[in-house]
PDB file of C-alpha atoms in Angstrom:
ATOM      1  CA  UNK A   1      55.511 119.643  80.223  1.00  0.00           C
ATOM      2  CA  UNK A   2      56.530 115.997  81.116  1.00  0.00           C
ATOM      3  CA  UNK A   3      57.594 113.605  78.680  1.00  0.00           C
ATOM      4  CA  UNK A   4      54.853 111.794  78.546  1.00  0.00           C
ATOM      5  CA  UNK A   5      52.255 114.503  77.616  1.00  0.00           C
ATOM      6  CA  UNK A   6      54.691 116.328  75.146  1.00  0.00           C
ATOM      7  CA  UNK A   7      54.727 113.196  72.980  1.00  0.00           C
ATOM      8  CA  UNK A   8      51.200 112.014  73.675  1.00  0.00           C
ATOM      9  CA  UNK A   9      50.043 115.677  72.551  1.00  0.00           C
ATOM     10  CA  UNK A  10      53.204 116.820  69.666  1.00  0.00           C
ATOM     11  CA  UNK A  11      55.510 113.888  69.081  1.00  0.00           C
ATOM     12  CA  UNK A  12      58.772 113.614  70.944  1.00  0.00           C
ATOM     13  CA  UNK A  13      60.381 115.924  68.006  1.00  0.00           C
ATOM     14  CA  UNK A  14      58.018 118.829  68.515  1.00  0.00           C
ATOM     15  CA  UNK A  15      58.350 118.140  72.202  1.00  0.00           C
ATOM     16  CA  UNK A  16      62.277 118.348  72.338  1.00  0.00           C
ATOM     17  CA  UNK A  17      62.112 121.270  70.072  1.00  0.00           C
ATOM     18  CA  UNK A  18      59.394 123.581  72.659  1.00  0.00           C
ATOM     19  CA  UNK A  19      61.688 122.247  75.386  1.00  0.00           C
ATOM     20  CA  UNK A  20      64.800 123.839  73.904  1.00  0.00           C
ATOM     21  CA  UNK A  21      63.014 127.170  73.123  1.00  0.00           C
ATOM     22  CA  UNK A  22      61.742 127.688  76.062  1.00  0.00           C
ATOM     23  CA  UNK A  23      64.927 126.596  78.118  1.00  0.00           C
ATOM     24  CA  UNK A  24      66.797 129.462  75.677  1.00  0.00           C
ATOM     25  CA  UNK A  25      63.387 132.133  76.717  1.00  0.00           C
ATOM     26  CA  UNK A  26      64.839 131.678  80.326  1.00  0.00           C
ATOM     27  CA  UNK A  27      68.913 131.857  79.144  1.00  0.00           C
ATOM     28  CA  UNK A  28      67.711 135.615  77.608  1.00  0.00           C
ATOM     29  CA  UNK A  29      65.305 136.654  80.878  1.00  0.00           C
ATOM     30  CA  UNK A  30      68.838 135.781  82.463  1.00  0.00           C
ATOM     31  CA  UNK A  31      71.037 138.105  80.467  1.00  0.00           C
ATOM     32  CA  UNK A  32      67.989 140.981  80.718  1.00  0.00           C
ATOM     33  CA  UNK A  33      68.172 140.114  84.468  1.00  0.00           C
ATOM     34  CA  UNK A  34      71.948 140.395  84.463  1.00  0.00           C
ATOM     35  CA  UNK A  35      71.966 143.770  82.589  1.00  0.00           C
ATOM     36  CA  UNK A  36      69.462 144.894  84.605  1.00  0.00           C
ATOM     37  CA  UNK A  37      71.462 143.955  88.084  1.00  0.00           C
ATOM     38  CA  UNK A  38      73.939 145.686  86.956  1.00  0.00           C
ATOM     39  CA  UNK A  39      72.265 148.837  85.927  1.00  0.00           C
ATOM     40  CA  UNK A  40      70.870 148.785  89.631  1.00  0.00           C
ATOM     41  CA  UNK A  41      74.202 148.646  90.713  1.00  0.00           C
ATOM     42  CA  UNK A  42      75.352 151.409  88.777  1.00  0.00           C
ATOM     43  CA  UNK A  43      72.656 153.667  89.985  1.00  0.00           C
ATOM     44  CA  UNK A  44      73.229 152.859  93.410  1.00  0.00           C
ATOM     45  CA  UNK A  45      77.082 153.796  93.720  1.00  0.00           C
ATOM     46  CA  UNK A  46      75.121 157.232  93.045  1.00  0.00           C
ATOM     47  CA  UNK A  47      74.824 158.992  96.494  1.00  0.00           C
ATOM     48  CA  UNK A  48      70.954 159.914  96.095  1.00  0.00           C
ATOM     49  CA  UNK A  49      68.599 160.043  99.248  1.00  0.00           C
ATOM     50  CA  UNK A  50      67.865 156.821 101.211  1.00  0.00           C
ATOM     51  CA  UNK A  51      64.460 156.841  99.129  1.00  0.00           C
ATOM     52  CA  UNK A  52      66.342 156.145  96.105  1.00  0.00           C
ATOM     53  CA  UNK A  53      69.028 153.578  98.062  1.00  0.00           C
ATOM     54  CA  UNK A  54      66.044 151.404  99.065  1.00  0.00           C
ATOM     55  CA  UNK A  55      64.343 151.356  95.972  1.00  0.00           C
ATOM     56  CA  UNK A  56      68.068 150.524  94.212  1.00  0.00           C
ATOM     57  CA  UNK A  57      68.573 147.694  96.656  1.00  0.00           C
ATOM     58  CA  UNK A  58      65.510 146.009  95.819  1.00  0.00           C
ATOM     59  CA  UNK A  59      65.839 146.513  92.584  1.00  0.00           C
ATOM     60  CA  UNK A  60      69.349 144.157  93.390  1.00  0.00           C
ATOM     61  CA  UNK A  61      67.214 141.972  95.145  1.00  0.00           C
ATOM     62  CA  UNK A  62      64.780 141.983  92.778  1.00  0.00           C
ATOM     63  CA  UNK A  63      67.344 141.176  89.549  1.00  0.00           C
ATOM     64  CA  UNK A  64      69.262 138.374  91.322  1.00  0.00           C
ATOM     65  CA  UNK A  65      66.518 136.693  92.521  1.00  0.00           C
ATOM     66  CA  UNK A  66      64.763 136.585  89.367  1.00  0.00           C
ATOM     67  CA  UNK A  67      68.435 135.910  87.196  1.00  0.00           C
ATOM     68  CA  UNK A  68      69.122 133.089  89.686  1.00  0.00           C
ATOM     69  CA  UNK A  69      65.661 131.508  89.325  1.00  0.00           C
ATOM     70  CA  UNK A  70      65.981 131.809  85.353  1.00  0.00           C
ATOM     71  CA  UNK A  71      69.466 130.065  85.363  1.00  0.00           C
ATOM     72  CA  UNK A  72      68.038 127.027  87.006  1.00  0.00           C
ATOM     73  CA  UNK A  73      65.250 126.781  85.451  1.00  0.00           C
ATOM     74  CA  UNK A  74      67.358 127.048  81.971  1.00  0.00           C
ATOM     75  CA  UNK A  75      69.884 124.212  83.081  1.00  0.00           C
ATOM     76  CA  UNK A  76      66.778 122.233  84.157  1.00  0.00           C
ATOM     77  CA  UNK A  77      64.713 122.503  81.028  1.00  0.00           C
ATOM     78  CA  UNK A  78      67.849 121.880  78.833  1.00  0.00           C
ATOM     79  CA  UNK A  79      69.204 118.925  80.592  1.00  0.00           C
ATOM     80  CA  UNK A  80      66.037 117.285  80.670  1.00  0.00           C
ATOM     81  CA  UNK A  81      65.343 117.727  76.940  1.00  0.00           C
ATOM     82  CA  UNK A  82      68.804 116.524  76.370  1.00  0.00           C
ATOM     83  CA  UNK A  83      68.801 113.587  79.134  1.00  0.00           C
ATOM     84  CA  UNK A  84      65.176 112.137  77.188  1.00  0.00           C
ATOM     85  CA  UNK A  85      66.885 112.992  73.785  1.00  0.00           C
ATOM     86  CA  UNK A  86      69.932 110.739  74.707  1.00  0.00           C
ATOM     87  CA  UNK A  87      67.377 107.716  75.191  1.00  0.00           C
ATOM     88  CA  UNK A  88      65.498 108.768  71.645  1.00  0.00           C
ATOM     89  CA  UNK A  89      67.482 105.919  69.503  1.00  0.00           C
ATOM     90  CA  UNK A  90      66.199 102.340  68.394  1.00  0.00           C
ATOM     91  CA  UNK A  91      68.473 100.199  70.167  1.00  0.00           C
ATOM     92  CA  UNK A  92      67.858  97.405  67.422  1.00  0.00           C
ATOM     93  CA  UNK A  93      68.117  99.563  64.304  1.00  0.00           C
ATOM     94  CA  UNK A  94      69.462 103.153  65.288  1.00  0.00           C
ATOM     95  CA  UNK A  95      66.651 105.400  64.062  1.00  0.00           C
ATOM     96  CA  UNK A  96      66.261 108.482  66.125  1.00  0.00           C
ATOM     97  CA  UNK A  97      62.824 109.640  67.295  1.00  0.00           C
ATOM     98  CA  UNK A  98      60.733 107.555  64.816  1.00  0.00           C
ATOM     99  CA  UNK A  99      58.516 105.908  68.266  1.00  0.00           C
ATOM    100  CA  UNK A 100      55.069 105.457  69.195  1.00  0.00           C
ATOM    101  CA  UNK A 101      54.167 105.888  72.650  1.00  0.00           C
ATOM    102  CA  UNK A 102      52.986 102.412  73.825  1.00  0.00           C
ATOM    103  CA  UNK A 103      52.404 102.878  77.870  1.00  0.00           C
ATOM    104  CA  UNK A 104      53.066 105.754  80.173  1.00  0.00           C
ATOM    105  CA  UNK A 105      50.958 107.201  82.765  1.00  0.00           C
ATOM    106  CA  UNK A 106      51.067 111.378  82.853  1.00  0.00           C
ATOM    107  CA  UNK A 107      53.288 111.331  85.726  1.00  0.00           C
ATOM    108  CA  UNK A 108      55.636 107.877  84.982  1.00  0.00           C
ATOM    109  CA  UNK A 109      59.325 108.246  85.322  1.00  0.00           C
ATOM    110  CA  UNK A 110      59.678 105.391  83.016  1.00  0.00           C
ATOM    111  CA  UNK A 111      57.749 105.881  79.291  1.00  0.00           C
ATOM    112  CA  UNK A 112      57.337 102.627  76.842  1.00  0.00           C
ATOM    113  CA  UNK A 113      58.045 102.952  73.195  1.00  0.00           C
ATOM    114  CA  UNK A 114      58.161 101.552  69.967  1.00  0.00           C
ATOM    115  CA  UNK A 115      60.084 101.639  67.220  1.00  0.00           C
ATOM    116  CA  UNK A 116      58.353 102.930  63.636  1.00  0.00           C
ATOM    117  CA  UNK A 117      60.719 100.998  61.350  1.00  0.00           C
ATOM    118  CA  UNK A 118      61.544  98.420  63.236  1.00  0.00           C
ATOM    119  CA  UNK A 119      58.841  97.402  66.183  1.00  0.00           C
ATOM    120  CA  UNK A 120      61.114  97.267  68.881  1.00  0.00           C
ATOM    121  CA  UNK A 121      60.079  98.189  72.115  1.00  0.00           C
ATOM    122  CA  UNK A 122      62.409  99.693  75.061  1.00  0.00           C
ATOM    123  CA  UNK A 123      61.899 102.241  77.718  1.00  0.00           C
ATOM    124  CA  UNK A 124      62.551 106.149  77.693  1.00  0.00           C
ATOM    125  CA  UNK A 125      63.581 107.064  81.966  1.00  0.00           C
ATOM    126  CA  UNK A 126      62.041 110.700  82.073  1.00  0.00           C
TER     127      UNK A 126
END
């Protein structure tokens, strides 16, 4: 969800908080996918019929593909969350996440906000 949704919809707490849990959903698909990578490999050192060999190589495939795509997706979601987090302070009086969205189109790299406690405005890069 981009930055600009998430607060317009839950608040930039809630927001931060979904991003984290699901960027943690794809850290544990990537430990299942590692366990399960490694149970293919296991089962493939097996001498079985080619059948079996094909079936355990794309089940390899299959694991590392999906592990790798997980992984990324985790960093990406986490670092995002974190980079838009780092920008969540009142410049003027130091509050965190007490804002009110004041301009940002759904798809701006660049959100306005202000301040609760203080009125300040500055800008939030997505």
């Amino acid at each position: 969800m981009h930055l600009v949704d998430g607060i317009r919809r839950l608040g930039f707490r809630k927001w931060y908080e979904r991003e984290l849990l699901q960027s943690h959903a794809h850290l544990a698909l990537t430990f299942l996918c590692a366990v399960g990578l490694f149970g293919a490999i296991e089962a493939a050192m097996h001498y079985t019929g080619w059948i079996d060999r094909v079936i355990d190589a794309l089940a390899v495939v299959a694991s590392g593909a999906i592990g790798v795509w997980a992984l990324r997706r985790y960093l990406y979601l986490l670092m995002h969350a974190e980079h838009a987090a780092n920008q969540a302070d009142c410049p003027h009086c130091g509050t965190y996440a007490r804002f009110t969205l004041v301009e940002g189109l759904p798809n701006a790299s660049v959100v306005q906000v202000c301040c609760r406690v203080c009125a300040h405005q500055w800008s939030i890069d997505d």
